[in-house]
XYZ file of C-alpha atoms in Angstrom:
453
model
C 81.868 159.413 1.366
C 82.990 156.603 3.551
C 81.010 157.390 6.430
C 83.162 154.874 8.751
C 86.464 156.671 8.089
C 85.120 159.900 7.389
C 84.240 162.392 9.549
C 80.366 163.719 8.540
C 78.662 166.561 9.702
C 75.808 164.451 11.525
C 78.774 162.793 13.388
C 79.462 166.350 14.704
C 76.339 167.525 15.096
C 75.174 164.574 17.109
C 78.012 165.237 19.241
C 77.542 168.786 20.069
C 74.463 167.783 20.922
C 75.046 165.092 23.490
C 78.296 167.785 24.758
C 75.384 170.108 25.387
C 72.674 168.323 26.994
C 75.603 167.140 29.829
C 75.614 169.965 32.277
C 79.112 169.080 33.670
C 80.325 169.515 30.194
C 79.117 172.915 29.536
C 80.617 173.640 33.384
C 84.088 172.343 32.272
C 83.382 174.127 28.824
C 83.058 177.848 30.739
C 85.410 176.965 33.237
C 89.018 175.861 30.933
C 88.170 178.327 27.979
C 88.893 180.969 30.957
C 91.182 179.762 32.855
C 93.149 176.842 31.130
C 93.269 172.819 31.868
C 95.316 172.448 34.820
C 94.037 175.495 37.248
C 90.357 173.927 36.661
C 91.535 170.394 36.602
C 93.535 170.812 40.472
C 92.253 168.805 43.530
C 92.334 170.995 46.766
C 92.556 168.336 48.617
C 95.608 166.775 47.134
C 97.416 170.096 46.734
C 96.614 170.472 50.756
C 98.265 166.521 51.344
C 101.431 168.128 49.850
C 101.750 170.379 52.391
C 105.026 169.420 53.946
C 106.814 170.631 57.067
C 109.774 168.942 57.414
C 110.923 165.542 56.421
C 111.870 162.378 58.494
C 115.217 162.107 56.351
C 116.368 164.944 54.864
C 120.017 166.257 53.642
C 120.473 170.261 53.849
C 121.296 172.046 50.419
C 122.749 175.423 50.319
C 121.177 178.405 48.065
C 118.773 177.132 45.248
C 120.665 177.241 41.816
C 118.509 178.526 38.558
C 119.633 177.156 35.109
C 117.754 179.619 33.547
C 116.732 179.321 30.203
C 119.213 176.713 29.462
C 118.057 172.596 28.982
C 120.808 172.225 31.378
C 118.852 170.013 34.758
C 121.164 167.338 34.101
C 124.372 169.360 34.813
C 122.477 171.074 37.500
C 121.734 168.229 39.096
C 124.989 166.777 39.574
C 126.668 169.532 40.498
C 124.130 170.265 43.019
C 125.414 166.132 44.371
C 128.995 167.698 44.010
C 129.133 170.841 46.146
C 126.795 169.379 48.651
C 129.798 167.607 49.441
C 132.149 170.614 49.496
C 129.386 172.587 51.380
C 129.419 169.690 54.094
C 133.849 168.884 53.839
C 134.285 172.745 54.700
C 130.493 173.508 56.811
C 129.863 176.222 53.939
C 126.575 178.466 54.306
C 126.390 177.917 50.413
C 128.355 177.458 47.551
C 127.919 177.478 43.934
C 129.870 175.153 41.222
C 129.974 176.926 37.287
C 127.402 175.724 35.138
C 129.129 177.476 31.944
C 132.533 175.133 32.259
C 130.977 171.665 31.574
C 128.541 173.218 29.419
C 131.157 174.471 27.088
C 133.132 170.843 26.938
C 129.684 169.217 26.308
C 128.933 170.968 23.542
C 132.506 170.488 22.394
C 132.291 166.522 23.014
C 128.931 166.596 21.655
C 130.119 167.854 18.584
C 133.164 165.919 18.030
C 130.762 162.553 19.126
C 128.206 163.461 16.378
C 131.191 164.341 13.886
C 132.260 161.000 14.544
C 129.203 159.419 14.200
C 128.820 161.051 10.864
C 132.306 159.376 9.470
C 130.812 155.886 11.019
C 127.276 156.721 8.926
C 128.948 157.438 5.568
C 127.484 154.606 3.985
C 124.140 155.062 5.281
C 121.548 156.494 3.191
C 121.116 159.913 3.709
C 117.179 159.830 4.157
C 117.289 156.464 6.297
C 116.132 156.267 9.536
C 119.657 156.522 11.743
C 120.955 159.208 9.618
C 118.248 161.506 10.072
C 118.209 160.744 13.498
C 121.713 161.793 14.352
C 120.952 164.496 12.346
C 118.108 165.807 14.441
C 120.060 167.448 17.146
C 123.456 166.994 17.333
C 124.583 169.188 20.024
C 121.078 170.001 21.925
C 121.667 171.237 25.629
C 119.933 167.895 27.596
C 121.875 164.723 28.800
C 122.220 161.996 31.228
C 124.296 160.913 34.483
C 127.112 158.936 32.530
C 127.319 161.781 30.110
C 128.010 164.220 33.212
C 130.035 161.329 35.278
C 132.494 161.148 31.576
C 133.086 164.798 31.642
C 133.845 165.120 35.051
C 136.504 162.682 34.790
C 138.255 164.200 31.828
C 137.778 167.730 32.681
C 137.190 168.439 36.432
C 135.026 171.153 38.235
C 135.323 174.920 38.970
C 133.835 177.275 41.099
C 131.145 179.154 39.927
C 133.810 182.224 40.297
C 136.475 181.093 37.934
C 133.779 180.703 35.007
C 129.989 182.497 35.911
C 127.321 182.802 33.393
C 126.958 184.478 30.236
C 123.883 185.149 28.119
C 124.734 182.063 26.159
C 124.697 180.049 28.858
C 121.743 181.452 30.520
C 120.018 181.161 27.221
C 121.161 178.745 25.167
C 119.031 179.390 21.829
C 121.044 180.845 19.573
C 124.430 178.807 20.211
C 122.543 175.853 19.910
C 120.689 177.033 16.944
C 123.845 178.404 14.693
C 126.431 175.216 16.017
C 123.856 172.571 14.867
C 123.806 174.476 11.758
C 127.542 174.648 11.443
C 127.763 170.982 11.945
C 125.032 169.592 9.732
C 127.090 171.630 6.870
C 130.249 169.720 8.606
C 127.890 166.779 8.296
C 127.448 167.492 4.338
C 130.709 168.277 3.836
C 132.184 164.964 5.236
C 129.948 162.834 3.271
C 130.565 164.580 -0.166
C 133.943 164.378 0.263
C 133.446 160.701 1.375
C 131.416 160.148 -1.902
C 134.335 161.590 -4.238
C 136.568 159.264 -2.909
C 138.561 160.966 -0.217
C 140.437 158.668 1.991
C 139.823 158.290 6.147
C 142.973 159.672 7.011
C 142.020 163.247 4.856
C 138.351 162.972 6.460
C 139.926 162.819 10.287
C 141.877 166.100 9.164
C 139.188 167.605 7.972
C 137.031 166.853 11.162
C 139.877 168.380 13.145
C 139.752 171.508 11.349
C 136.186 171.368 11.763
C 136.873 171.029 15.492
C 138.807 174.308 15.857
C 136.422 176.165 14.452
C 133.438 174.440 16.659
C 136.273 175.297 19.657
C 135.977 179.031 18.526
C 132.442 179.033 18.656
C 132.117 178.149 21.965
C 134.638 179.954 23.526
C 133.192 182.913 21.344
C 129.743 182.628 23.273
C 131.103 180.875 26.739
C 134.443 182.773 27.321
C 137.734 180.681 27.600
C 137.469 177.813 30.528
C 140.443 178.528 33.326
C 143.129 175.993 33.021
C 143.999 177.037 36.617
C 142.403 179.676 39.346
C 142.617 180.362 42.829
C 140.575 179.266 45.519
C 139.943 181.007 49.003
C 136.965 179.439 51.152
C 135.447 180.624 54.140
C 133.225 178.485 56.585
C 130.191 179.673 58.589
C 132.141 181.184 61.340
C 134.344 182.933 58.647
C 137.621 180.906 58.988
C 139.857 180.090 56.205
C 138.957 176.554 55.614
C 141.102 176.105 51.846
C 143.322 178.382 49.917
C 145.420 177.053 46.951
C 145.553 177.281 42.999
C 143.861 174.236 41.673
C 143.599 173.065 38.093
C 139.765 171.885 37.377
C 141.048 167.571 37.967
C 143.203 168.824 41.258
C 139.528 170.783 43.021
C 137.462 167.996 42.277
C 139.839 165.208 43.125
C 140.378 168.116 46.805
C 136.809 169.397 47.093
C 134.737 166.936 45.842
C 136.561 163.649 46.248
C 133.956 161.382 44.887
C 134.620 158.227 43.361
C 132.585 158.502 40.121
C 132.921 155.118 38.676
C 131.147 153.687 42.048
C 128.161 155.642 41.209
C 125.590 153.392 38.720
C 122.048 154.620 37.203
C 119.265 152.491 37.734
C 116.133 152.710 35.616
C 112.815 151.547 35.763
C 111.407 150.697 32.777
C 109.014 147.860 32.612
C 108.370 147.264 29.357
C 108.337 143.802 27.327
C 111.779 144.588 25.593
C 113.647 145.415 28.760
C 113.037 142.692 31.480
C 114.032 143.583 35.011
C 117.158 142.397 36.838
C 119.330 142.858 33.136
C 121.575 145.757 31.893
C 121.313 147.807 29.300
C 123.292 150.613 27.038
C 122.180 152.324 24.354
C 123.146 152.371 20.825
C 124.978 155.892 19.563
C 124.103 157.456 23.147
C 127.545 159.457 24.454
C 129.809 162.660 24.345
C 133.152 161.752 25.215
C 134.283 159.700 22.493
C 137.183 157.858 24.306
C 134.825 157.260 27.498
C 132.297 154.880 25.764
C 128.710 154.912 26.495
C 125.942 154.866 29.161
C 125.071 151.838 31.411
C 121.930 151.038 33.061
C 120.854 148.338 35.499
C 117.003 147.969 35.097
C 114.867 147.332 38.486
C 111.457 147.325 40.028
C 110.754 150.982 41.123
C 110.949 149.635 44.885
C 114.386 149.024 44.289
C 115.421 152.466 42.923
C 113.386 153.551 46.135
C 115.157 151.514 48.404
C 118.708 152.146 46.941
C 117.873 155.918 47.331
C 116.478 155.911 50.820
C 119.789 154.330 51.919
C 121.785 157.081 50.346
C 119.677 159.403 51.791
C 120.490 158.142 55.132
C 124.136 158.484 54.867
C 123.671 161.637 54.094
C 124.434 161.777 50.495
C 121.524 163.721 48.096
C 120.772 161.270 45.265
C 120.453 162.294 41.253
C 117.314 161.495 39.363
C 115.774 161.649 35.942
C 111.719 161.903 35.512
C 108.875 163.039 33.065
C 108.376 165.843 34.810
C 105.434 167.888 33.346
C 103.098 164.565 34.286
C 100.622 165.109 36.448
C 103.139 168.025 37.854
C 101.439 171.452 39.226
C 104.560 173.886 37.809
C 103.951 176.863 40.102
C 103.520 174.948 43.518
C 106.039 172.254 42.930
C 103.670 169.206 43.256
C 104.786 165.981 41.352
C 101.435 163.911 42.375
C 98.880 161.839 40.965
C 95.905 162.804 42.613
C 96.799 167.351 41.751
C 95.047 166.995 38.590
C 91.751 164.958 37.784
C 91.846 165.664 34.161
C 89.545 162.679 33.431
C 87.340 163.439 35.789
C 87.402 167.046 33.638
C 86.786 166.024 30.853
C 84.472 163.085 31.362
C 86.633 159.778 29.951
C 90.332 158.256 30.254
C 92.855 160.932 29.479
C 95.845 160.122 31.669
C 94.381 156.807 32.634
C 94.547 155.660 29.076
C 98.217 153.908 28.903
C 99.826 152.015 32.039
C 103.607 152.992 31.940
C 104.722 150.339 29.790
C 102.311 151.790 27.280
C 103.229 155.160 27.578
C 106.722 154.724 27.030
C 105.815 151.878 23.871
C 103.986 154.531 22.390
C 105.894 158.078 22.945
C 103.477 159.296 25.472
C 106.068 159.327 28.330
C 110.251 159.390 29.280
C 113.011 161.161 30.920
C 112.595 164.831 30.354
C 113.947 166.398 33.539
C 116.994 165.655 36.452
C 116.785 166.816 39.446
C 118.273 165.923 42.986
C 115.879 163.808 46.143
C 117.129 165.422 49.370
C 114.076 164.262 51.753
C 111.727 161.603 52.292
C 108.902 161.148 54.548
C 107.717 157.487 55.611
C 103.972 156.505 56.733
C 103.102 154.445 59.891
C 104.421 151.309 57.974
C 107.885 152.813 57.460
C 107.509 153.024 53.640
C 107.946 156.127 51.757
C 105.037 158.411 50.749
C 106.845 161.934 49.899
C 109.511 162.920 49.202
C 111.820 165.859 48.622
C 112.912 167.765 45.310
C 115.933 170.072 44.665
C 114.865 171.424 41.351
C 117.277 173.820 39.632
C 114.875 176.653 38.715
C 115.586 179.312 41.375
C 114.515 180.156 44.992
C 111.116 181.849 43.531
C 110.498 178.179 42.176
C 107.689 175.893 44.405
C 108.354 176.350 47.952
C 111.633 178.326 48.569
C 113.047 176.119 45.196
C 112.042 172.639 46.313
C 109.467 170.452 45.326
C 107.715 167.523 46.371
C 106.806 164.092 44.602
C 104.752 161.689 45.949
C 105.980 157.798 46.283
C 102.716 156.917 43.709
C 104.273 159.236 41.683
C 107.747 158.020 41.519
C 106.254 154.411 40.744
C 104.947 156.070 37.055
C 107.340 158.453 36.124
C 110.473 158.692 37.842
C 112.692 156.674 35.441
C 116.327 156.683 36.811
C 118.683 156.665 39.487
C 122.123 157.135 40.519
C 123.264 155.666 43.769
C 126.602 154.344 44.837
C 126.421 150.279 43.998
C 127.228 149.864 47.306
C 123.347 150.036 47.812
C 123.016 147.761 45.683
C 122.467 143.853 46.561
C 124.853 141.371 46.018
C 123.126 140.135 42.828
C 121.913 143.346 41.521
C 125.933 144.575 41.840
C 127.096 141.443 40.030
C 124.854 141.950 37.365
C 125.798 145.907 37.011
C 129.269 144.838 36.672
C 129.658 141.346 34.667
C 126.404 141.492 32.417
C 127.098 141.981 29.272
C 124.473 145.336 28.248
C 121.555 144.585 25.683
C 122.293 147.422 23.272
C 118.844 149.692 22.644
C 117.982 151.700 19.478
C 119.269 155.230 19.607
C 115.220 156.325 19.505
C 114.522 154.255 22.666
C 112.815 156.256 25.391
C 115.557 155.153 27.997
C 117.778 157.234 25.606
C 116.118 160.349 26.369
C 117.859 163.472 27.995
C 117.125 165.598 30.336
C 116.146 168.643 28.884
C 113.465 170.411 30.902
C 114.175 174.306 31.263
């Protein structure tokens, strides 16, 4: 035996026996066999500095939404920036935007993207790297901003009324499970046929059939989307504030009016590969085909920070993407650094191992989670130091359905957001819009979606 690269039984031994003699360690031992990592790990203290009132900039949301159990945040999260709008146009108590409609035309684009990455891949070894990649979930429920921002565009908005929930939307498992099935055997078929000889024109008709039938799935376990409904709105003092027949492009172009193309995501990733102040885009990253692919401007997190605050003080919520279950106490809604001293548990560097360019370098860290800042809170200096979550996990969720995120926080894991480029400076806007984007590998982290149910 090797007794460098092995393990022996006197390196265990010796081991236990140091563990042992350490009091602490047998404390931390009793303690997280009964009652887990994070309840013994929490700070009191910290939880106690999270204790928020009210903020010194805040928007006002209506009801919390819950996406269930559904990896759908991202769509949550910018419908939540939609009908805060609508709630504000017509001074609605609340109101509610359907979470089934662009779930059933993202799985639809999702399929025919991956089908068409597939025909572009035909050539590609079947056990190589990009393959199995695109191969490794097609059609899964998470996404980004420009993914949301492209159907929108194409397909509109409807009220939560004209398409509600069913139980595949509320729990997307099984649809997801059986349509990624269906189109990895779409997958096969394409390239056998490809490999016998068959022509590009025959493989497009094929992938149209194959469409249909992906179209009857959905609408099988979503319902049919409404290419029209009616609309009748009350306001707080119960007047009638709109009443018309819309198509999904008429209500949000009516409702909504937001001018999606002026809205740009920002991310913050400061590793050696990305250098600030350039864009990016990454490589096979999309759902509608004919809408291209995302765009990202990458900053300092004080930028992102500053571009939000001024959104925030026009009134407008702002859309964000983070790594969520970091240093994050679940049940209170706390997204802060000093909740949890898990090194201080277990006695060495366990989250202060990796800085943030090292955690996303090595897979430890990226996007898993959108949600929506409505709030921030500034110390005596005027800089931020808390700020305000709309999470999309029901009213029983943290406090009343919000959450709270500290500004040390946000500098480590909040990786993206989407602010009008009006907030922007002159030379960050210039850059957005003229640059032309470094293309990243379709494994990079800033690829990640939002996924978090």
């Amino acid at each position: 035996m090797d007794e460098l690269r092995s393990i022996t039984f006197d390196d265990i031994a010796e081991t236990a026996a140091a563990f042992r003699a350490d009091r602490a360690n047998v404390v931390a031992k009793n303690a997280v066999t009964a009652q887990g990592v994070r309840s013994v790990a929490r700070v009191p203290e910290a939880m106690a500095a999270n204790a928020i009132g009210a903020f010194d900039l805040e928007v006002t949301q209506g009801d919390r939404c819950d996406q269930q159990r559904s990896g759908r945040c991202w769509m949550f999260a910018s419908l939540n920036t939609f009908r805060y709008r609508i709630i504000k146009k017509y001074d609605l108590k609340t109101f509610e935007l359907s979470q089934a409609y662009p779930l059933y035309f993202d799985k639809l684009e999702k399929s025919n993207w991956f089908l068409e990455n597939i025909l572009d891949t035909l050539d590609e070894p079947l056990d190589g790297r990009l393959v199995a990649y695109l191969l490794s979930d097609p059609i899964g429920d998470g996404g980004q901003w420009d993914m949301f921002k492209s159907l929108t565009k194409k397909y509109g908005v409807v009220p939560k009324e004209a398409m509600p929930e069913t139980a595949c939307s509320k729990n997307t498992r099984d649809m997801d499970k059986f349509l990624t099935r269906y189109l990895r055997g779409a997958a096969k078929r394409l390239r056998e046929s490809h490999a016998a000889g068959v022509g590009t024109d025959d493989l497009l008709a094929m992938k149209k059939e194959m469409m249909g039938e992906v179209q009857s799935l959905l609408t099988t376990c979503l319902g049919e989307p409404p290419a029209s409904f009616d609309v009748r709105l009350r306001n707080k003092d119960n007047e009638l504030v709109l009443s018309a027949t819309f198509t999904p492009q008429e209500f949000f172009a009516e409702a909504v009016g937001m001018e999606l193309d002026d809205y740009v995501s920002l991310i913050s990733a400061p590793t050696a590969d990305k250098p600030f102040g350039h864009t990016y885009t990454v490589s096979r990253l999309g759902n509608v085909y004919e809408d291209g692919q995302v765009r990202y401007l990458n900053l300092e997190p004080a930028e992102l920070k500053r571009a939000a605050i001024a959104q925030l003080a026009d009134d407008l919520p702002v859309w964000f993407g983070c790594d969520v279950d970091q240093s994050f106490l679940r049940e209170e809604g706390i997204m802060d650094l000093a909740t949890l001293d898990l090194d201080g548990l277990f006695g060495f560097p366990v989250m202060g191992c990796m800085d943030k360019a090292e955690r996303l370098d090595y897979g430890e860290s990226m996007m898993t989670h959108a949600m929506v800042l409505e709030g921030v809170n500034f110390d005596d200096d005027g800089k931020p130091c808390m700020w305000k979550v709309e999470n999309s996990w029901g009213k029983d969720h943290g406090r009343n359905g919000f959450d709270t995120l500290s500004d040390p926080w946000f500098d480590e894991y909040v990786y993206q957001v989407v602010v009008d480029k009006k907030y922007l400076t002159d030379d960050e806007r210039r850059t957005y819009e003229t640059e032309q984007a470094k293309v990243l590998a379709p494994w990079d982290p800033m690829g990640s979606l939002a996924t978090v149910r």
